[in-house]
XYZ file of C-alpha atoms in Angstrom:
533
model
C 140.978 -10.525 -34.443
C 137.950 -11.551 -35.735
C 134.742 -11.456 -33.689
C 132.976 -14.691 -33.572
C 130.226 -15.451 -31.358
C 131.155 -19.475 -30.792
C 134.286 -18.111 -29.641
C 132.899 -16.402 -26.230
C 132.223 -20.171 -25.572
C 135.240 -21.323 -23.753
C 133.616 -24.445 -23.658
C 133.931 -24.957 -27.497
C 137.626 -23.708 -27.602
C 138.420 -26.420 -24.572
C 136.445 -29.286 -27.046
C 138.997 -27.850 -30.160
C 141.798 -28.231 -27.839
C 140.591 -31.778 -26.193
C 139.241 -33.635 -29.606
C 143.054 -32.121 -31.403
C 144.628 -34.319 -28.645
C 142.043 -36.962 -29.655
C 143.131 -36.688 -32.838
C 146.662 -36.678 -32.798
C 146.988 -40.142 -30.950
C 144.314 -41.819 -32.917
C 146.511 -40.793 -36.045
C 149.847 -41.858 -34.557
C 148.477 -45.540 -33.466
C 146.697 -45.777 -37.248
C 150.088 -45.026 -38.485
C 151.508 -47.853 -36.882
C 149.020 -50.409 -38.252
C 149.013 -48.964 -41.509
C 153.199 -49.470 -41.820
C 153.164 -52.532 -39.894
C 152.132 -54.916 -43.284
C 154.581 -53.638 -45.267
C 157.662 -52.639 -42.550
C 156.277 -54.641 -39.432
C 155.591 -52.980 -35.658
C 159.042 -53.344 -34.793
C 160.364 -50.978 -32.094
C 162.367 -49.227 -34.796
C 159.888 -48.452 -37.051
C 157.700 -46.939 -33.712
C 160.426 -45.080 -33.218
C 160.240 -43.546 -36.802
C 156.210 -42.765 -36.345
C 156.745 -41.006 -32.881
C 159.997 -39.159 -33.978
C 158.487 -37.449 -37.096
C 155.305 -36.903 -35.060
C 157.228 -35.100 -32.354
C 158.752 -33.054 -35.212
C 155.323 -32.283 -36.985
C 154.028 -31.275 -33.939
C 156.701 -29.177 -32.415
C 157.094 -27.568 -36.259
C 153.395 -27.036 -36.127
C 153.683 -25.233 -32.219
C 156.228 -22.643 -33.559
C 154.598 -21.531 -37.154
C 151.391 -21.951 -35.172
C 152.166 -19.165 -32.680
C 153.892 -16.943 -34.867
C 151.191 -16.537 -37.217
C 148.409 -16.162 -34.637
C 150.453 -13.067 -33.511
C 150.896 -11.973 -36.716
C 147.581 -12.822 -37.861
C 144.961 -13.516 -34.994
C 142.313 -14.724 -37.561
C 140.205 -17.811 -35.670
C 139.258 -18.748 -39.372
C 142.651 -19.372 -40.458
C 142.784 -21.940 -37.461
C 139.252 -24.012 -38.491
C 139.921 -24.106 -42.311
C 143.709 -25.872 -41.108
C 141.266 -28.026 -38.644
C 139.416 -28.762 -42.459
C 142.338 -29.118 -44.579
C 143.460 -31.848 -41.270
C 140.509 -33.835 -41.416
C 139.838 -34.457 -45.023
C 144.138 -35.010 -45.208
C 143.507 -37.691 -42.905
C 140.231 -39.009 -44.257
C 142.162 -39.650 -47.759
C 145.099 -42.103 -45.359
C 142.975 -45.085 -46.242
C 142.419 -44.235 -49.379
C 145.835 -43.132 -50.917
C 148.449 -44.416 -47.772
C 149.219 -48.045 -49.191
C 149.757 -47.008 -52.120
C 151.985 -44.451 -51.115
C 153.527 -46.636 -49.262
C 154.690 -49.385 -52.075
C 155.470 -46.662 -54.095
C 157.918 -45.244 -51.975
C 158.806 -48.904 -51.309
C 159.191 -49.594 -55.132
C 161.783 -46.787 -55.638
C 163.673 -47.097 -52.677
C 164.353 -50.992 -53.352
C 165.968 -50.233 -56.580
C 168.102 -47.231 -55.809
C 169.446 -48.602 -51.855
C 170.972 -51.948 -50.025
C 171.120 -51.152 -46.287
C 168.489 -49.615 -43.599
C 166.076 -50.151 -46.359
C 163.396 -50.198 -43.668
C 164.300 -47.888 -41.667
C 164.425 -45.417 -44.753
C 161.387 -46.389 -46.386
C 159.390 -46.197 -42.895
C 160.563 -42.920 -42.422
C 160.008 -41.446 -46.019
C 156.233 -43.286 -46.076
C 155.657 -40.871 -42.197
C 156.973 -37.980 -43.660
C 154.657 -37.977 -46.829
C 152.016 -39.389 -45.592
C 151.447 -37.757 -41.698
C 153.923 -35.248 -41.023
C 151.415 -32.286 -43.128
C 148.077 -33.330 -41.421
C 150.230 -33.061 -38.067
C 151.914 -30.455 -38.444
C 148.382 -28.197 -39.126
C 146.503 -30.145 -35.528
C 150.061 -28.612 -33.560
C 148.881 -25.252 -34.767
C 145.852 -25.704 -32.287
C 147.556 -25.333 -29.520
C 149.201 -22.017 -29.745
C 146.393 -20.566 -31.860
C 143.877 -21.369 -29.037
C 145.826 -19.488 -26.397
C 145.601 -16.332 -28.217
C 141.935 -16.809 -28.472
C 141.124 -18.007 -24.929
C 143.379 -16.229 -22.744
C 141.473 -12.478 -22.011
C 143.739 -11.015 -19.276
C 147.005 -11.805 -17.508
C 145.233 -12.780 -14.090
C 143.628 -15.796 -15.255
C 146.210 -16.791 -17.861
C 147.889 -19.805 -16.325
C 144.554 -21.091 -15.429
C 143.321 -20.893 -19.045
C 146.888 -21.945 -20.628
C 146.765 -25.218 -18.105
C 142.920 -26.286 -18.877
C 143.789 -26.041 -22.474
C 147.019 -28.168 -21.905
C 144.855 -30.950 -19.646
C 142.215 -31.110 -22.325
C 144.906 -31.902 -24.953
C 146.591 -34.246 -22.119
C 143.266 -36.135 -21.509
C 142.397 -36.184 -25.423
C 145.543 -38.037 -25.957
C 144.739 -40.619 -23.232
C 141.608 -41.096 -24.852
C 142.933 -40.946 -28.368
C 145.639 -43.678 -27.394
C 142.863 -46.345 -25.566
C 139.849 -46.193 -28.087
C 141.881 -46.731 -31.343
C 143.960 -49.682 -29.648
C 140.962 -51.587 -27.628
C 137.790 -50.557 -29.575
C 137.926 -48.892 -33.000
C 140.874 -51.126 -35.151
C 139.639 -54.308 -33.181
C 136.243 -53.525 -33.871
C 135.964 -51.603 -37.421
C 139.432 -51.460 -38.220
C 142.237 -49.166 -39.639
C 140.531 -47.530 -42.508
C 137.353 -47.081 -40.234
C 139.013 -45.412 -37.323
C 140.981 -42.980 -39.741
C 137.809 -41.675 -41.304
C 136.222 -41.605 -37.170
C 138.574 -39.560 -35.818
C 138.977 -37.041 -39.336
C 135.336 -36.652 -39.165
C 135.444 -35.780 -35.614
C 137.619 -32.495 -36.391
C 135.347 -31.962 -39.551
C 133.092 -31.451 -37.501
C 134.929 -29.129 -35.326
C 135.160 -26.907 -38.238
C 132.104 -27.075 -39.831
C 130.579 -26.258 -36.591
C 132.567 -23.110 -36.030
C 131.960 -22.041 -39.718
C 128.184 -22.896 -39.928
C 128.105 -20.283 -36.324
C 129.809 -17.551 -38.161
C 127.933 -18.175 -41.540
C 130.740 -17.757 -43.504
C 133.226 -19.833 -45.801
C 130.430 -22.179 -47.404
C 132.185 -23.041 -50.176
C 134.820 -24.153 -48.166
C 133.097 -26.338 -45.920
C 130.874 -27.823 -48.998
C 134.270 -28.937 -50.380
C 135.468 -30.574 -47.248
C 132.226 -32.030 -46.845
C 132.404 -33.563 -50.606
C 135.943 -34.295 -50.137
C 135.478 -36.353 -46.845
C 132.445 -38.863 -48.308
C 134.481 -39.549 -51.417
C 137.010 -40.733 -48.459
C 134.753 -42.270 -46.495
C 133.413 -44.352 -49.877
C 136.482 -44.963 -50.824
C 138.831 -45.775 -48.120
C 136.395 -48.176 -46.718
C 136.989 -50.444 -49.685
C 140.006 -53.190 -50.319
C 142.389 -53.840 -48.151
C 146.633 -54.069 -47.653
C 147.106 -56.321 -49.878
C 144.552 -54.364 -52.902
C 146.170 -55.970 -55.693
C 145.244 -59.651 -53.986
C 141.616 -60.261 -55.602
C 140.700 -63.474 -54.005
C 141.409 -63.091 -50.490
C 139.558 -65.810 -48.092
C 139.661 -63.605 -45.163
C 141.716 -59.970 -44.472
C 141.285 -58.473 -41.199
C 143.334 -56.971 -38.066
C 143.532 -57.877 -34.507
C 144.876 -56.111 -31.528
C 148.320 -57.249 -32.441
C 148.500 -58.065 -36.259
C 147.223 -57.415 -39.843
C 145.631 -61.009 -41.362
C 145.238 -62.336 -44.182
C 144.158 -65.834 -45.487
C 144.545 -66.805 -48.613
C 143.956 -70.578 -50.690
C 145.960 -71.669 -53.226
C 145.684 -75.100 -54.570
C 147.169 -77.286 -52.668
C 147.541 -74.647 -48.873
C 145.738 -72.141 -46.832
C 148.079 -69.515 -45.708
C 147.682 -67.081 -42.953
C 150.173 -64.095 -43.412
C 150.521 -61.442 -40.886
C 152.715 -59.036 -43.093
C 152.196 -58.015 -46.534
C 155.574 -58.031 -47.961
C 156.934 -60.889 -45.673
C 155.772 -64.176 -46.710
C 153.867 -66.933 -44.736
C 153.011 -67.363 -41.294
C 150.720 -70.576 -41.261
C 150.013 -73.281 -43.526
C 147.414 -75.754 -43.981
C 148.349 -78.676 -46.312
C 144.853 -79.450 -48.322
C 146.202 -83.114 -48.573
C 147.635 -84.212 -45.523
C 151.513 -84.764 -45.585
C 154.574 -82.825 -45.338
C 154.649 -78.968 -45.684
C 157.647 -78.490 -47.589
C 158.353 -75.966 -45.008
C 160.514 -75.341 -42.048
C 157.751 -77.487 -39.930
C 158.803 -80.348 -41.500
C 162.322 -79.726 -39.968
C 161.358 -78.943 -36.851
C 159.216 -82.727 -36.754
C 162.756 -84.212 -35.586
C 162.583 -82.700 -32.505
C 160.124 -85.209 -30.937
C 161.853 -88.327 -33.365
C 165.027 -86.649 -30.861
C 163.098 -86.882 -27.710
C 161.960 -90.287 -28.227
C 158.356 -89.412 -29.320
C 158.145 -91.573 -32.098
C 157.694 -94.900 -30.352
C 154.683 -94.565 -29.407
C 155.881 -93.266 -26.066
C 153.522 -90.436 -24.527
C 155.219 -86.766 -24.275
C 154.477 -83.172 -23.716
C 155.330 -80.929 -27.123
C 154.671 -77.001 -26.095
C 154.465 -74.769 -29.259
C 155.435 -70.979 -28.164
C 153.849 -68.857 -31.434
C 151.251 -71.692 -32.039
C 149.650 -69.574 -34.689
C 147.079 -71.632 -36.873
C 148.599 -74.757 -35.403
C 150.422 -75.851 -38.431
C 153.306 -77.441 -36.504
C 150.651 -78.521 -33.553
C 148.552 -80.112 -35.824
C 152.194 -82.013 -37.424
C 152.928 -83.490 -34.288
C 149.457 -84.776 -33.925
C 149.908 -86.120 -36.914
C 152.770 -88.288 -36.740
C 153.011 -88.837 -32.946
C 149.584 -89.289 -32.121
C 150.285 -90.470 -28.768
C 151.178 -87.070 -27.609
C 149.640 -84.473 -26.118
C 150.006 -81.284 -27.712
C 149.875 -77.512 -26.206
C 149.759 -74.178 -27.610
C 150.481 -70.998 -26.613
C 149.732 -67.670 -28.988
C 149.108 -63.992 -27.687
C 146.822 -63.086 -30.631
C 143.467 -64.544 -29.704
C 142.115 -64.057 -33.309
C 144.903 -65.942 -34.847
C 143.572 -69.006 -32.999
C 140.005 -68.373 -33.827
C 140.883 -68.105 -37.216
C 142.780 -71.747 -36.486
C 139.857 -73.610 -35.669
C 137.824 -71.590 -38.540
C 140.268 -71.738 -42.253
C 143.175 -74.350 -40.762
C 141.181 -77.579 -38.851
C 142.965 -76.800 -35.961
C 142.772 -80.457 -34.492
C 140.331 -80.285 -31.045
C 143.071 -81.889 -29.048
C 145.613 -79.257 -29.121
C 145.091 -76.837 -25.696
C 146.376 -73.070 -26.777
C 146.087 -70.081 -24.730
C 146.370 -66.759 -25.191
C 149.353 -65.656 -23.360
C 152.832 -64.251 -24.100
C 154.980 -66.805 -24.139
C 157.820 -66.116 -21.458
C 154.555 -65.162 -19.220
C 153.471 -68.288 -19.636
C 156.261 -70.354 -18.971
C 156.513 -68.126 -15.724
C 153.217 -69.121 -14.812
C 153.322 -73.157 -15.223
C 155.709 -75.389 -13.485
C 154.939 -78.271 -16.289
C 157.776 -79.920 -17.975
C 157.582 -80.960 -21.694
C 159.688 -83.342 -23.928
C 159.804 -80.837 -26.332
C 159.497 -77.077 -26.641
C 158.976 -75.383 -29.935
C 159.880 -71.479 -29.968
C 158.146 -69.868 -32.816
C 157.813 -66.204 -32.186
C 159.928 -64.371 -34.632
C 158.916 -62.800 -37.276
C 160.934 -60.634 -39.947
C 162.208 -58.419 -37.368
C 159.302 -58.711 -35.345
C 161.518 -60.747 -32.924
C 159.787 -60.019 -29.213
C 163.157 -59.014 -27.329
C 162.019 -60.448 -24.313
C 162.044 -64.256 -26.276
C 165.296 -64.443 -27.427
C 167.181 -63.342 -24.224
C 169.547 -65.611 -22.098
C 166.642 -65.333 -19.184
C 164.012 -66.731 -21.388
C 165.869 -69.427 -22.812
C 166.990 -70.631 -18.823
C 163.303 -70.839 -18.129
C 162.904 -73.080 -21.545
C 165.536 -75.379 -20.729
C 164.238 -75.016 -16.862
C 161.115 -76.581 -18.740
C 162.386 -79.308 -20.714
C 161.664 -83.018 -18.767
C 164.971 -85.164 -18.887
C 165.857 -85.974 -22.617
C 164.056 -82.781 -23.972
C 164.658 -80.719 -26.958
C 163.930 -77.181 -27.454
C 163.486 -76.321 -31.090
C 163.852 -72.699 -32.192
C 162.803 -71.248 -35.777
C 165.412 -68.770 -36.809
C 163.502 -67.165 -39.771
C 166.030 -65.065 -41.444
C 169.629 -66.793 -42.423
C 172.052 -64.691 -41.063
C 175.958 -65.200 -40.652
C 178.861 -63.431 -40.069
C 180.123 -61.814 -37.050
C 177.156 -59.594 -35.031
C 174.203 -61.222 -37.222
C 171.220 -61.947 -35.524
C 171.346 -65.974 -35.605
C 175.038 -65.733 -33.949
C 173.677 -63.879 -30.836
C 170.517 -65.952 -31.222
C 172.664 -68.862 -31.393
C 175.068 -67.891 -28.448
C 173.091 -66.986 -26.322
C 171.440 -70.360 -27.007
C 174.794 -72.289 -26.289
C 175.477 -70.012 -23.031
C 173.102 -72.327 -21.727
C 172.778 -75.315 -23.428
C 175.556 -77.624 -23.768
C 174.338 -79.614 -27.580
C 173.097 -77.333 -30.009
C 173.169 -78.234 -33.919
C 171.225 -75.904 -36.700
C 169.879 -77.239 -40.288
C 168.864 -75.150 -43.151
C 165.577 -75.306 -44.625
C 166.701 -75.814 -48.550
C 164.613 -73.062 -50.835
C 163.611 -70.815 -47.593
C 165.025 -68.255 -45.328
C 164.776 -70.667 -42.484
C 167.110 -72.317 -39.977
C 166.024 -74.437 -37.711
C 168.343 -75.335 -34.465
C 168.010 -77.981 -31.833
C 169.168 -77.994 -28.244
C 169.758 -80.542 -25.725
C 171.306 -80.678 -21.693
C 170.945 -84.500 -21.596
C 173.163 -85.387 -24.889
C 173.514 -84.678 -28.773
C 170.376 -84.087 -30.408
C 172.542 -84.996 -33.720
C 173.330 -88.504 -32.422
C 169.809 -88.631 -30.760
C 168.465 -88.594 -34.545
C 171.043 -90.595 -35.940
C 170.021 -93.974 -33.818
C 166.581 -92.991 -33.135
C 165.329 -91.919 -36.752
C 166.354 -96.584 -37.855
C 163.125 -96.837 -36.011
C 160.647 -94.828 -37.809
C 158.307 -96.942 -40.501
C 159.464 -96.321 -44.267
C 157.556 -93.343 -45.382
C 157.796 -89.438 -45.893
C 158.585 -88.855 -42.166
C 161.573 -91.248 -41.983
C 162.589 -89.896 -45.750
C 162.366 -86.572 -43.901
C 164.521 -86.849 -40.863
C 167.282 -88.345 -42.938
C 167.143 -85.065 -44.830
C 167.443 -83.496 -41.662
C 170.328 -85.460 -39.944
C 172.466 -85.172 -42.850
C 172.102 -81.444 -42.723
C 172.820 -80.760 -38.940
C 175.750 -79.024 -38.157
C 177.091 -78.639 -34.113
C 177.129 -75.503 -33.251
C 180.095 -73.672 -31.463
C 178.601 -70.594 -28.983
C 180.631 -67.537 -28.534
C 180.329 -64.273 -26.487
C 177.647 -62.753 -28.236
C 174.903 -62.850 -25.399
C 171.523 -61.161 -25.386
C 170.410 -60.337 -22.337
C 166.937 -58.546 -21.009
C 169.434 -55.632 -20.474
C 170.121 -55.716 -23.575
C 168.988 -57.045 -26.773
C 169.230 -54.917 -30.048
C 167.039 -57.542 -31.855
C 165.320 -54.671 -33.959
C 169.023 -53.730 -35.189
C 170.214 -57.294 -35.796
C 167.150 -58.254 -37.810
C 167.042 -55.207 -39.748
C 170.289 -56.101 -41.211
C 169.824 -59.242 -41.825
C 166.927 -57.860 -44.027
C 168.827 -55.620 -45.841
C 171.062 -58.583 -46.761
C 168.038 -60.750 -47.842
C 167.086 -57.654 -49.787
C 170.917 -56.671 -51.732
C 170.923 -60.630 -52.512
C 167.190 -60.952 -53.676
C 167.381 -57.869 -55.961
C 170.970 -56.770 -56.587
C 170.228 -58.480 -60.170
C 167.467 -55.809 -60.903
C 168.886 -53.128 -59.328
C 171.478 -53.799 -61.673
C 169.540 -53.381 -64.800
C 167.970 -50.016 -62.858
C 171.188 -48.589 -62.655
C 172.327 -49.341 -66.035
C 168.934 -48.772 -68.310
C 166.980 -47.026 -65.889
C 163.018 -47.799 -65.352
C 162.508 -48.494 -68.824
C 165.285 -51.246 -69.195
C 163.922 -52.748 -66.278
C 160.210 -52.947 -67.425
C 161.229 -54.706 -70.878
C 162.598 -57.532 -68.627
C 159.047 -58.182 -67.558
């Protein structure tokens, strides 16, 4: 083995071993924001980041220790610590794009677990190399630190807590400081320069390999000038706003007529802001007969609580047309509601807080005339809101004549699809429960009721509304409700496979949206299917 002065320093070897732990968890939590635009932060797709982690890592223990007993060169170690950082550097620069790419193929050539496939192909392209080379550390290090068999476990265990406590550090500062505060791209290019460092350090000691660390050097500004440019959504030119929270990616965007926020890249709109006031054209405008159901519309004061507020799009509705009521709010992501008030005139009367929304119905013992539950996303659908406990403490909240609207965001039938055991479980505890498709949309909206028919409710009740788009708009909607039957499929906090229920019902959305081109694809191959465009 090589004799290098820096490497009598314990200290040093303990700082490779802690800032590799670093490292590692910093990368694993920017993988997860980096997929969630495109495949959303779905338990499934952490599943894929932290399974083909594990197998970089444990790939990267075994070749790691077998070389450094082959070969116990320390400067094999520092130029992979190199090769890691400037790999990770180029993430923000090269990872979306690897991304849609591997996105573009794979939606041609398959129908089912699209997501799950895709997820997993993007990890092992884009993370599993720079991975594997930070779980050669580990082994590597014991060979140089260890110097007898007395003190061995002592030196083997430091180097193991350093890691340990790197990793708790590496999981807290990306989550609650660096994405919040400088964002994906930023922290990617923190923590790469942090083992750049690492190396250069132990090179610059030893005076030796200065071509090598010039090049890394080079390579890791053209990252840093590059990957701090554009965002998720690069091939969007006019962006009003594109940033990241604690919980989501965002992105505003006007068109001519609508501000949009969209949390997800590749699925659609979250918000909307009508720049002339009026109906949406959106599911929002369905969900407006749930208060016409209650009894809202004349003139009578009522509660309406919006679970998923967002920008306040259906909020700001019901101000709107039942001005009379009061309206509350409740979204988790604080930035989404600053963001509100900022792009989408979030009206000053609507109350929101920044709470889960099961938590917060937990916490209150207020009663509402009508409950909107808007927290699912793709298949983004929080488990712990669609479960037969969460929708008792709903209908626990409803005041006498209430009406619990729920946004089912994907349509879905068949036996075992998502809306059935959305739907069941719904009807387990509700007694009137009637859905309506949203015509040109993936939405379904469904009302429930424990004091009578929410169908019939609208039928008598909608007479009274003034001629105009609302009353136009809740005929629309009573002649598309449909009662709904419940069955046995019942999600409980036990268990609720939401994750595998929405991912099919993507892969449906996907065969029916693009069986047509992957039609052509099959037939002409990539050239056919560019002369259609």
């Amino acid at each position: 083995m090589k004799e290098r002065s820096i490497l009598k320093n314990k200290y040093y070897l303990y700082l490779t071993e802690f800032f590799s732990g670093v490292s590692v968890m910093a990368v694993e939590l920017g993988a997860s924001r980096l997929l969630a635009p495109y495949f959303s932060s779905s338990q499934i797709v952490w599943t894929i980041i932290i399974g083909t982690i594990m197998i970089a890592l444990a790939l990267g223990n075994l070749w790691g220790g077998r070389t450094a007993d082959r070969n116990p060169d320390p400067d094999r170690l520092y130029r992979r610590l190199l090769l890691a950082a400037v790999w990770i550097a180029a993430i923000p620069v090269l990872g979306k794009y690897i991304i849609l790419g591997i996105s573009g193929l794979l939606v041609l050539t398959i129908s089912t677990h699209f997501l799950v496939i895709a997820a997993f192909c993007a990890c092992m392209v884009i993370f599993v190399f720079p991975l594997f080379l930070l779980g050669t550390v580990t082994p590597s290090l014991v060979k140089y630190t260890v110097d007898s068999l007395e003190d061995n476990g002592k030196v083997v265990g430091t180097l193991g807590a350093c890691n340990t406590i790197g990793s708790i550090l590496g999981t807290f500062l990306p989550t609650f400081v660096t994405i919040p505060a400088v964002g994906t791209a930023v922290t990617f290019l923190l923590f790469s320069g942090i083992l750049l460092v690492i190396g250069l350090a132990y090179f610059f000691s030893a005076r030796t390999c200065w071509r090598t660390c010039l090049a890394a050097g080079i390579l890791f500004v053209l990252c840093t000038l590059l990957g701090s440019r554009g965002g998720f959504a690069f091939w969007e030119k006019d962006l009003t706003y594109e940033g990241e929270s604690v919980y989501n990616y965002l992105q505003v965007k006007e068109t001519e007529d609508r501000t949009i926020l969209s949390t997800n890249v590749l699925f659609g709109v979250q918000s909307v802001k009508m720049k002339q006031e009026g109906l949406t054209g959106m599911y929002y405008d369905y969900a407006l007969a749930a208060p016409v159901m209650a009894g809202l519309h004349q003139g009578t004061a009522g509660r309406v609580l919006v679970l998923g507020n967002g920008t306040g799009t259906y909020a700001r509705q019901c101000t709107r047309y039942f001005p009379q009521v009061q309206v509350s709010g409740v979204e988790i992501d604080d930035k989404i509601t600053q963001l509100a008030t900022r792009y989408f005139d979030l009206p000053e009367t609507v109350d929101v807080t920044t709470y889960d929304g099961r938590a917060y119905l937990q916490a209150v013992d207020t009663q509402y005339d009508v409950i909107q539950v808007d927290a699912y996303q793709d298949i983004t659908i929080p488990f712990q809101m669609s479960t037969v406990e969460f929708f008792a403490l709903v209908r626990d909240h409803l005041a006498p004549g209430g009406v619990m609207v729920v946004n089912l965001n994907m349509h879905s039938d068949g036996e075992g699809s998502i809306n059935q055991a959305l739907c069941d479980t719904i009807a387990s505890l509700f007694p009137y429960v009637s859905t309506v498709d949203v015509p040109g949309t993936t939405n379904r909206e469904l009302f429930a009721a424990v004091d009578g028919d929410p169908v019939q409710w609208l039928a008598q009740r909608r007479a009274a509304l003034p001629a105009g788009e609302l009353r136009g708009q809740m005929e629309r909607v009573s002649q598309g409700l449909i009662p709904y039957v419940g069955g046995a499929h019942i999600l409980t906090d036990d268990k609720a496979p939401v994750e595998l229920l929405g991912m099919r019902a993507i892969d449906d959305l996907i065969q029916q949206e693009l069986a047509y081109y992957q039609e052509i694809y099959r037939e002409e191959g990539l050239s056919g299917l560019l002369n259609r465009f």
